[in-house]
CSV table of C-alpha atoms in Angstrom, one decimal:
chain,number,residue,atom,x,y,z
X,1,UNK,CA,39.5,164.1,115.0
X,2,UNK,CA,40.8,160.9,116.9
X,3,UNK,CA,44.5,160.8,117.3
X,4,UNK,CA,45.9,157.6,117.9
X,5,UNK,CA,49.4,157.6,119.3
X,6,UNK,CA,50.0,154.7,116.2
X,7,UNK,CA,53.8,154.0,113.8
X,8,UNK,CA,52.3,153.7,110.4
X,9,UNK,CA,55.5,154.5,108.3
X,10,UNK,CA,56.6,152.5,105.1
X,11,UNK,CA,54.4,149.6,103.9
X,12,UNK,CA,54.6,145.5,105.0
X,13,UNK,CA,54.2,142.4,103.2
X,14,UNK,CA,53.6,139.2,105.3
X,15,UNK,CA,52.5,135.5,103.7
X,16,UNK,CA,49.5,134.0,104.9
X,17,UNK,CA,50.0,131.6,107.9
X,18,UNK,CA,53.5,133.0,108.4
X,19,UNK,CA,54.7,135.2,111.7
X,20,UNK,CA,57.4,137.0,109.9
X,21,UNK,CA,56.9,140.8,108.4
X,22,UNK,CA,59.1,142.8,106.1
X,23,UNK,CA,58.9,146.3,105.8
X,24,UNK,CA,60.2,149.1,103.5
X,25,UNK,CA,60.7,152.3,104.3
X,26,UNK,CA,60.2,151.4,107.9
X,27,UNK,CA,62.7,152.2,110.7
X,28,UNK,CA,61.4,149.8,113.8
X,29,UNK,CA,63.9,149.7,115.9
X,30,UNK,CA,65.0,153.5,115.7
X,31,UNK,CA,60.8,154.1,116.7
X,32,UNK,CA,61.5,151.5,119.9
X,33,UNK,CA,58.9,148.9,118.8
X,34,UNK,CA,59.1,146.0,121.3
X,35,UNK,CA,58.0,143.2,121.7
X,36,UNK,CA,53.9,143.4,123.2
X,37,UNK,CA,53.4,146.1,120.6
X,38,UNK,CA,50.6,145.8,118.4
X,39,UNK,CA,50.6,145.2,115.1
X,40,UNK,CA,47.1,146.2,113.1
X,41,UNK,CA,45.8,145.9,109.4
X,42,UNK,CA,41.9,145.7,108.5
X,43,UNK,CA,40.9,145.2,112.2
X,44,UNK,CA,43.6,142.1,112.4
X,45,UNK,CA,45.4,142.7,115.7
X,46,UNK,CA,48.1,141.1,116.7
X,47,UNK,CA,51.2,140.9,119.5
X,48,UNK,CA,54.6,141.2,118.4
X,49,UNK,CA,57.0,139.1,119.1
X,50,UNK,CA,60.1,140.5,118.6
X,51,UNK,CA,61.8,143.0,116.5
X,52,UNK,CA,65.1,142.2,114.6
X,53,UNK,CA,66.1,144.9,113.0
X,54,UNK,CA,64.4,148.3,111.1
X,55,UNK,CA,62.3,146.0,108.8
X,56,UNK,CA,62.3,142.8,109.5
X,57,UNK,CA,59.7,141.9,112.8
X,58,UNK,CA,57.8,138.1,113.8
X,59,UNK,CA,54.7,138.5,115.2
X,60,UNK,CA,53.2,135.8,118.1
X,61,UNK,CA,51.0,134.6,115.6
X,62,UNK,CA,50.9,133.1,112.3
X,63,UNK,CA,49.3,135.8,110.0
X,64,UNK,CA,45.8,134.1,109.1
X,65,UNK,CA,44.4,136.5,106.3
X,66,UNK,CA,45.1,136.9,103.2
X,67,UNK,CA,49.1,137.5,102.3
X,68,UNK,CA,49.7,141.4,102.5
X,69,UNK,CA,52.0,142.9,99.9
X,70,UNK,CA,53.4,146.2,99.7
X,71,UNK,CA,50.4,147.0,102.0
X,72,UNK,CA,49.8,149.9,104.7
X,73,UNK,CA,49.9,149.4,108.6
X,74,UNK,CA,49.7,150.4,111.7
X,75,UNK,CA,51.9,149.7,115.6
X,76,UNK,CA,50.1,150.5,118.4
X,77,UNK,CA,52.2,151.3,121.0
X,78,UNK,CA,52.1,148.9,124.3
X,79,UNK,CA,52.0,151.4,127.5
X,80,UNK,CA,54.9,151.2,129.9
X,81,UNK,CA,52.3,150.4,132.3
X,82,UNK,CA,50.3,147.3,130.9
X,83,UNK,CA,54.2,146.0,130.3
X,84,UNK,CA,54.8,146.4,134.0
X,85,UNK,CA,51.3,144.6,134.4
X,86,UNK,CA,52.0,141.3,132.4
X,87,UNK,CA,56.0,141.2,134.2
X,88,UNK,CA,54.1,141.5,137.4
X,89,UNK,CA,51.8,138.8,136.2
X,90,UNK,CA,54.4,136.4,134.7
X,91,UNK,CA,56.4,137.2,138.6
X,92,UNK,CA,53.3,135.8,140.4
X,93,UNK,CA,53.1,133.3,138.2
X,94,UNK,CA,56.5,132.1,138.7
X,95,UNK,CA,56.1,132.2,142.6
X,96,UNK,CA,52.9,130.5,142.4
X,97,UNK,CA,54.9,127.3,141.0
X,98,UNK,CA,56.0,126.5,144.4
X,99,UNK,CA,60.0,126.5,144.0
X,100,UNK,CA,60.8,129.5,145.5
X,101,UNK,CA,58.5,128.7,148.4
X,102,UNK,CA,60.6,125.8,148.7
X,103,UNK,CA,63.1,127.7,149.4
X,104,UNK,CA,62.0,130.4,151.5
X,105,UNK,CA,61.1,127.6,153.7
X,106,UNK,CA,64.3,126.0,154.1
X,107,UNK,CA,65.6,127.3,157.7
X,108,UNK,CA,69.7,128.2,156.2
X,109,UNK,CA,72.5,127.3,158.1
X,110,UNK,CA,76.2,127.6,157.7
X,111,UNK,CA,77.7,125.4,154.9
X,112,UNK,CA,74.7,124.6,152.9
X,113,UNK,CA,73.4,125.1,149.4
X,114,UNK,CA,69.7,125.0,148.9
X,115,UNK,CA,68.6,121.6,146.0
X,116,UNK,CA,65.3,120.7,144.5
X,117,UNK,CA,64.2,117.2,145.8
X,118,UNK,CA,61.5,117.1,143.6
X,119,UNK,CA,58.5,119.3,142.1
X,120,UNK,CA,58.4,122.7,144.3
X,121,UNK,CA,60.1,120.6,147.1
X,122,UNK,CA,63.7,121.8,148.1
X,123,UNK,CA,66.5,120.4,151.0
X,124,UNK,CA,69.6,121.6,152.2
X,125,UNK,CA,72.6,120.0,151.1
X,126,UNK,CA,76.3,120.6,152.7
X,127,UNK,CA,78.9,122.5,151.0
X,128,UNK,CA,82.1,122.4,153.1
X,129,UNK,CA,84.6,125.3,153.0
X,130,UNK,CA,86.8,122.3,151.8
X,131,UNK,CA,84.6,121.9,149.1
X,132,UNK,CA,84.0,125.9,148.4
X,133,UNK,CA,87.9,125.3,148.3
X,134,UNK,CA,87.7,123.5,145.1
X,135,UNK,CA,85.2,124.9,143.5
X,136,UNK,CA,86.7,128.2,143.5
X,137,UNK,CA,89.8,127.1,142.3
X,138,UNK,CA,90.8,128.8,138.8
X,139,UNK,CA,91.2,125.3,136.4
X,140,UNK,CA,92.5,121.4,137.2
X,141,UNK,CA,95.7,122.1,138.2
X,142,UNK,CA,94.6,124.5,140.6
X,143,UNK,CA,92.0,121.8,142.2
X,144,UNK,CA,94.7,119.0,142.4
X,145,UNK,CA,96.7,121.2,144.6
X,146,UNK,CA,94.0,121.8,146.4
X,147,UNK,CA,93.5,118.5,146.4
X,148,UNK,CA,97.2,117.4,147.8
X,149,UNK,CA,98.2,115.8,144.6
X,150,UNK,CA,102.1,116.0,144.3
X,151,UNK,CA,104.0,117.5,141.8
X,152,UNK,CA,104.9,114.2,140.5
X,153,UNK,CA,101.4,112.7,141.0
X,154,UNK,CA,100.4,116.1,138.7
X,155,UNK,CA,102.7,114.9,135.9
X,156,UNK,CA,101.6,111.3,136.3
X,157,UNK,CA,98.1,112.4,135.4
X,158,UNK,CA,98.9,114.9,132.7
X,159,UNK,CA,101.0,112.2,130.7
X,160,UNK,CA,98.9,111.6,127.2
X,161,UNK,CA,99.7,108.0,127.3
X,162,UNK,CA,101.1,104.9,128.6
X,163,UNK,CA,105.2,105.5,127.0
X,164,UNK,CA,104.9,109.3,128.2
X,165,UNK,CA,103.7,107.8,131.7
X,166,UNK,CA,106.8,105.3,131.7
X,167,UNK,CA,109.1,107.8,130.9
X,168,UNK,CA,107.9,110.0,133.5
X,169,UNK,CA,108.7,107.2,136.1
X,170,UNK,CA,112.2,106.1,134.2
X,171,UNK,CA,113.0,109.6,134.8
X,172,UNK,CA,113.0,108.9,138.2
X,173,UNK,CA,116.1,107.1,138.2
X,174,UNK,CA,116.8,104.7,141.5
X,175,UNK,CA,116.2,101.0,141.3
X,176,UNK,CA,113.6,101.4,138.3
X,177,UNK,CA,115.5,103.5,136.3
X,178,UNK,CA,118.8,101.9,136.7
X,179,UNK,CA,117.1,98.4,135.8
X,180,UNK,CA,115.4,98.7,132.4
X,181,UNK,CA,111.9,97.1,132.1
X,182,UNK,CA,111.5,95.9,135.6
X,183,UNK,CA,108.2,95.2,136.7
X,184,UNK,CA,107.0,97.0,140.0
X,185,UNK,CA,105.0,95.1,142.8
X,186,UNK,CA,103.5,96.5,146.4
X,187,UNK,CA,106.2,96.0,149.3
X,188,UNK,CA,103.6,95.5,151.9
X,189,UNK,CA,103.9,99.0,153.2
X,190,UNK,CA,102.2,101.2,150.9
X,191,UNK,CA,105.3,102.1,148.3
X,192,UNK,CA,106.6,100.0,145.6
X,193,UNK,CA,109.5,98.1,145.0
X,194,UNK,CA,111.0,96.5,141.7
X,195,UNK,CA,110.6,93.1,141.8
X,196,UNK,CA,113.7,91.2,141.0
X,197,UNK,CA,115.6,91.6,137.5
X,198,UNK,CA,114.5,88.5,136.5
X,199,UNK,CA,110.6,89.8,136.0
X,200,UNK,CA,110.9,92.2,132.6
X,201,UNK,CA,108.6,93.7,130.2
X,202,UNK,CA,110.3,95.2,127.6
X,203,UNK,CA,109.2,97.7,125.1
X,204,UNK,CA,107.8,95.3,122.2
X,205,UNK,CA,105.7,93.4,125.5
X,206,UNK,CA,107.7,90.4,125.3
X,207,UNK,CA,107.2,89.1,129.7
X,208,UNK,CA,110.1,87.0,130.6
X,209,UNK,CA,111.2,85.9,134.1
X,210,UNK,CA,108.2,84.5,135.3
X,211,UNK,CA,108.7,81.6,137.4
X,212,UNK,CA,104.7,80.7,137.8
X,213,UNK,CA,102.1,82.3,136.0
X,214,UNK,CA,98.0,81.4,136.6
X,215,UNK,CA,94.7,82.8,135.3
X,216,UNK,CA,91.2,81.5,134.5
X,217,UNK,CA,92.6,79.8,131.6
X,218,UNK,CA,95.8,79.8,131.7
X,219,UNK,CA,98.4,78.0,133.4
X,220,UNK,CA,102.3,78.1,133.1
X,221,UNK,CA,104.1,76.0,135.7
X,222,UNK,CA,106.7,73.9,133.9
X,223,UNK,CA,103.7,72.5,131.4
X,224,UNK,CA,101.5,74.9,129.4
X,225,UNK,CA,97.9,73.8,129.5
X,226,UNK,CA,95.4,75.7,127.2
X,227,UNK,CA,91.9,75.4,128.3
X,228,UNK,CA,89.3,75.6,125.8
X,229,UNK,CA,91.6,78.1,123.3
X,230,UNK,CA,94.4,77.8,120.8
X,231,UNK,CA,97.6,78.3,120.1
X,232,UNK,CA,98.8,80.6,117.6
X,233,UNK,CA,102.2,81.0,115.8
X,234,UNK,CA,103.2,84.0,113.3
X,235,UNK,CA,102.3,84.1,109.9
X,236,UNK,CA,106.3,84.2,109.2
X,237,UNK,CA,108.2,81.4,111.2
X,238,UNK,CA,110.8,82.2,113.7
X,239,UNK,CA,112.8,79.4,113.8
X,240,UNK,CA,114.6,77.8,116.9
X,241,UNK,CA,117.9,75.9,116.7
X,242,UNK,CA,116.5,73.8,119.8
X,243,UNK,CA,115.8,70.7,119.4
X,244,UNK,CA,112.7,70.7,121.3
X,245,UNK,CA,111.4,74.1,120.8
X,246,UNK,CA,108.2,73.5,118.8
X,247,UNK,CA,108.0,77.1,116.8
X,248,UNK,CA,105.7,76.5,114.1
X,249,UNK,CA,102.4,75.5,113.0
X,250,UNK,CA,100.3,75.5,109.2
X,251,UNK,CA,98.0,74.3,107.6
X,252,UNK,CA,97.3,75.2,103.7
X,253,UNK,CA,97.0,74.0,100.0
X,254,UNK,CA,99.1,74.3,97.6
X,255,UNK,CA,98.6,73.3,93.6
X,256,UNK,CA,101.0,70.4,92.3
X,257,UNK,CA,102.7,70.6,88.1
X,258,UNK,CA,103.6,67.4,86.8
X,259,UNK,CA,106.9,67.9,84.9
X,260,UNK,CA,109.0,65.6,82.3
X,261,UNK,CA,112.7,66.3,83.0
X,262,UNK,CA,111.9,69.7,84.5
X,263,UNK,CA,109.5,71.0,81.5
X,264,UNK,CA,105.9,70.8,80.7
X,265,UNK,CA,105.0,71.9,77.3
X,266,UNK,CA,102.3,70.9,75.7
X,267,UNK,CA,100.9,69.1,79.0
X,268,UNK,CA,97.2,70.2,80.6
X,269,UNK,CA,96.4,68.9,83.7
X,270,UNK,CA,92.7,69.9,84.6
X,271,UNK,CA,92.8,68.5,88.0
X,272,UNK,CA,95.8,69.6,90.2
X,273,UNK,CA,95.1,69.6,94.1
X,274,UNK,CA,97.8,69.8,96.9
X,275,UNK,CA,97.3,70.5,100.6
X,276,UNK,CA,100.0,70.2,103.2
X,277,UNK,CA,100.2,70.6,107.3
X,278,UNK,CA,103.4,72.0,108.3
X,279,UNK,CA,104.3,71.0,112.4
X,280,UNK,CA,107.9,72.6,113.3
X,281,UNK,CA,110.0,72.0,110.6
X,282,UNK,CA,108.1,68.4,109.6
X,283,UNK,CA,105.8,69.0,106.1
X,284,UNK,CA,103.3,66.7,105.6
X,285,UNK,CA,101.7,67.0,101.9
X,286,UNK,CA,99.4,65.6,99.5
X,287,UNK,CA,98.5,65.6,96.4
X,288,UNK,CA,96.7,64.7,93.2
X,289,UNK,CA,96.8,65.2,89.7
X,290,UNK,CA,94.7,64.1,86.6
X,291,UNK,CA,95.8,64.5,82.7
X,292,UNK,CA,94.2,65.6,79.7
X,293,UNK,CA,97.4,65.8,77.6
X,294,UNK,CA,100.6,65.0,78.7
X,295,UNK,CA,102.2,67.6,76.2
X,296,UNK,CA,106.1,67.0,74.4
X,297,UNK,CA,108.3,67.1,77.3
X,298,UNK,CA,110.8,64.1,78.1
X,299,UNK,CA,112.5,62.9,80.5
X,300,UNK,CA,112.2,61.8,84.5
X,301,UNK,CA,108.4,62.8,85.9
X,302,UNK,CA,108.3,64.7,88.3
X,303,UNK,CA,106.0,67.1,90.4
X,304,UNK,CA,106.6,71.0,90.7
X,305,UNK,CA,105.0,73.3,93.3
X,306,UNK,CA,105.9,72.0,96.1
X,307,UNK,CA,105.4,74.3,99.3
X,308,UNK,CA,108.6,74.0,100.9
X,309,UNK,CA,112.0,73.3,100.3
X,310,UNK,CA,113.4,70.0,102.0
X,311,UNK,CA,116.2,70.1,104.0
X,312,UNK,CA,119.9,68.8,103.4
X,313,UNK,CA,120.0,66.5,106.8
X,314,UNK,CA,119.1,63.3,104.6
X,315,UNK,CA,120.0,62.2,101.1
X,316,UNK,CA,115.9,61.9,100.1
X,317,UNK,CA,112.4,61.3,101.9
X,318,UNK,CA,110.4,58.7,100.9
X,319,UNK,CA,106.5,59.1,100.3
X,320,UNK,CA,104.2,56.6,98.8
X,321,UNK,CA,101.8,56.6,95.8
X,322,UNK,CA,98.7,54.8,96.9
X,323,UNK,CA,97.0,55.8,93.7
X,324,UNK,CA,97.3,55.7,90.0
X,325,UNK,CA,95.6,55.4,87.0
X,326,UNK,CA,96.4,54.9,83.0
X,327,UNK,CA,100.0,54.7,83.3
X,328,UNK,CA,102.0,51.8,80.7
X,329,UNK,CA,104.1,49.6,82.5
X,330,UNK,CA,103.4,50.4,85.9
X,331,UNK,CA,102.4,47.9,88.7
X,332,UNK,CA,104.0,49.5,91.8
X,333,UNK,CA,104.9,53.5,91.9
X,334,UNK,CA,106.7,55.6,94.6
X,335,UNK,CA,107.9,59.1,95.5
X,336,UNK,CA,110.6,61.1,97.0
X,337,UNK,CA,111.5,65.0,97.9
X,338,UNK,CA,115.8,65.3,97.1
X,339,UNK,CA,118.2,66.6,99.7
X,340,UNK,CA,117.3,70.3,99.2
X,341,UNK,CA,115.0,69.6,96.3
X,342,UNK,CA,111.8,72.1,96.0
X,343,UNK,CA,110.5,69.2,93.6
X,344,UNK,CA,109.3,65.8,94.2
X,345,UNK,CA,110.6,62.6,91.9
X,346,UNK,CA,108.2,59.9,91.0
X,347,UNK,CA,109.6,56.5,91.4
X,348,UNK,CA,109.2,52.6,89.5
X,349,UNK,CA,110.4,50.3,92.0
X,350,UNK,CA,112.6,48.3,92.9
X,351,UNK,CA,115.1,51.0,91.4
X,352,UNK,CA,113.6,53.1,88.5
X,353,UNK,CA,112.4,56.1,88.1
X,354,UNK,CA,109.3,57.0,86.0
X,355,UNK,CA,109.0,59.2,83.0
X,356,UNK,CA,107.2,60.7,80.3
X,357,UNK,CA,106.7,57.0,78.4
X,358,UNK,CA,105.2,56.0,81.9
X,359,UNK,CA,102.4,58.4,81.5
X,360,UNK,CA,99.4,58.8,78.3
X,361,UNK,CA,96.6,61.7,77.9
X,362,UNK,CA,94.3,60.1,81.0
X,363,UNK,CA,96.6,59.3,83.7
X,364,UNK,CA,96.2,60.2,87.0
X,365,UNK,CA,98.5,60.0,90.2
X,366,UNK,CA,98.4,60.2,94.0
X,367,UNK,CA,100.8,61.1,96.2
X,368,UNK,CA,102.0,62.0,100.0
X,369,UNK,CA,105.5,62.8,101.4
X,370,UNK,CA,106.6,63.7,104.7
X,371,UNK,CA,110.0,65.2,105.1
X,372,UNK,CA,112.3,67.7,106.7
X,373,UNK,CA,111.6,71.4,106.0
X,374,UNK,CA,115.4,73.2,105.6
């Protein structure tokens, strides 16, 4: 009887078209099945892959008949010496490829590392004991030293960010630290100076102290010229007690209310459109208004809404009503924003004022004002 030197312990199942097996009962890796081993069922014979644990193998190959379930086996055992055979094989192969040839026909010298120029083509590339110097060296701080980085020049470069890398120069002390925000400049001679205490940058980035300052589109030299760009003031207006400091600019709408002695019951106005331009503390605004009712409230007509608050440095402003419509007893009409008023009056001239009996159910008005902003 034929004895084959086969592991057929335990059973297998494996899905059709599928490299992995599962076995029960079996113990692969305590019988030292490797990969190249042979697994067998029905005259199907195929390599092994590799083995992950006592049942669980993948073979090299999909499994192309029918699924096996619970089913018997067989390893054959790959020879020690057909595995030395295919290493040799896969050895030959790899120096056939031409890149260790490459090498081995590099003539070495001193202070050169062998590189690939290319398919199976090598060169000899320098590698300086300053260079072996650096590369041997345990982490960054290490190769900075090597380098000749200072101390200081170590800390400059481990800083996180720009406050941590101002700090670490304030820390200095000497003419930047004692002078706060100076800007530095090159002396001519390779260190740097600070430049005088009237060039600053403080913390918030405000530049001051700049007698001249040019660009591509900028130029400051007693006039400022914007080429091709704007200028922008804040949202919120910083306000200057200079008489020729221009610090603010807006433009926006607002929505004017008609008002009878300060109310406006009953009254519906459907159209109600305002918009204003705002240049330092001079408002510009317009505005228009249409009724549909003009509601129970008496008294002087006015209009409500209005986007700023005029200032106290004249008694009133006088605007103009170029428009009105449907309104007894009016030929002429006129407006005005009160000495610290935040509502506008409407006018009769020569020296009236109108008011609710001025105005019916249809009657429209338009209006502009310029005056002083407080």
């Amino acid at each position: 009887m034929a004895v084959f030197d086969d592991y057929v312990t335990g059973t297998v199942s494996v899905a059709n078209g599928s490299p992995n097996v599962t076995g029960v009962g079996t113990a692969w890796t305590a019988a030292a099945i490797r990969p190249g081993d042979e697994f067998k069922r029905l005259g199907r014979s195929i390599a092994i892959r590799s083995v992950a644990d006592d049942t669980h193998l993948v073979l090299a190959e999909d499994w192309p008949d029918t699924a096996l379930v619970g089913s018997a086996y067989r390893i054959r055992f790959q020879p020690d010496g057909s595995r030395l055979t295919a290493q040799a094989a896969v050895l030959i192969e790899a120096l056939a490829n031409g890149n260790l040839a490459s090498i081995a026909d590099l003539v070495s010298a001193a202070n050169t590392l062998p590189y690939f120029t290319g398919s199976g083509t090598a060169a000899l590339a320098g590698f300086t004991p300053f260079a072996r110097s650096i590369v041997d060296d345990a982490d960054a701080s290490a190769a900075l030293d090597t380098l000749g980085f200072s101390a200081f020049a170590k800390t400059l470069i481990n800083d996180a960010d720009a406050a941590s890398l101002r700090a670490t120069i304030a820390a200095l002390g000497g003419a930047l630290g004692a002078s706060d925000n100076r800007l530095l400049r090159a002396d001519g001679t390779g260190g740097v100076t600070a430049q005088g205490s009237a060039v600053t940058l403080d913390d918030s980035g405000n530049l001051s102290g700049i007698a001249n300052l040019s660009g591509a589109t900028v130029t400051l030299s007693d006039l400022l010229t914007v080429n091709g760009g704007q200028i922008k003031f804040p949202s919120v207006q910083i306000p200057s007690a200079n008489a020729n400091t221009l610090d603010d600019y807006e433009e926006g709408t607002y929505t004017p209310t008609p008002s009878f002695g300060g109310g406006s019951a009953g009254m519906v106005a459907p159209v109600r459109s305002g918009r204003y331009i705002k240049v330092g503390a001079l408002a510009i605004v317009w505005g228009y208004i249409t009724l549909s009712a003009k509601g129970s409230s008496t008294g002087v007509a006015g209009v409500t809404g209005m986007p700023f608050q005029a200032s106290t440095n004249a008694s009133f402003y006088g605007g103009s009503v170029p428009f009105f419509g449907s309104m007894p007893g009016v030929t002429v009409a006129g407006c005005a924003m009160p000495a610290g008023g935040t509502a506008m009056t409407l006018y009769l001239p020569p020296g009236g004022v109108l008011t609710d009996v001025n105005f019916n159910n249809t009657s429209s008005i338009m209006f502009s004002v310029a005056y002083e902003v407080a």
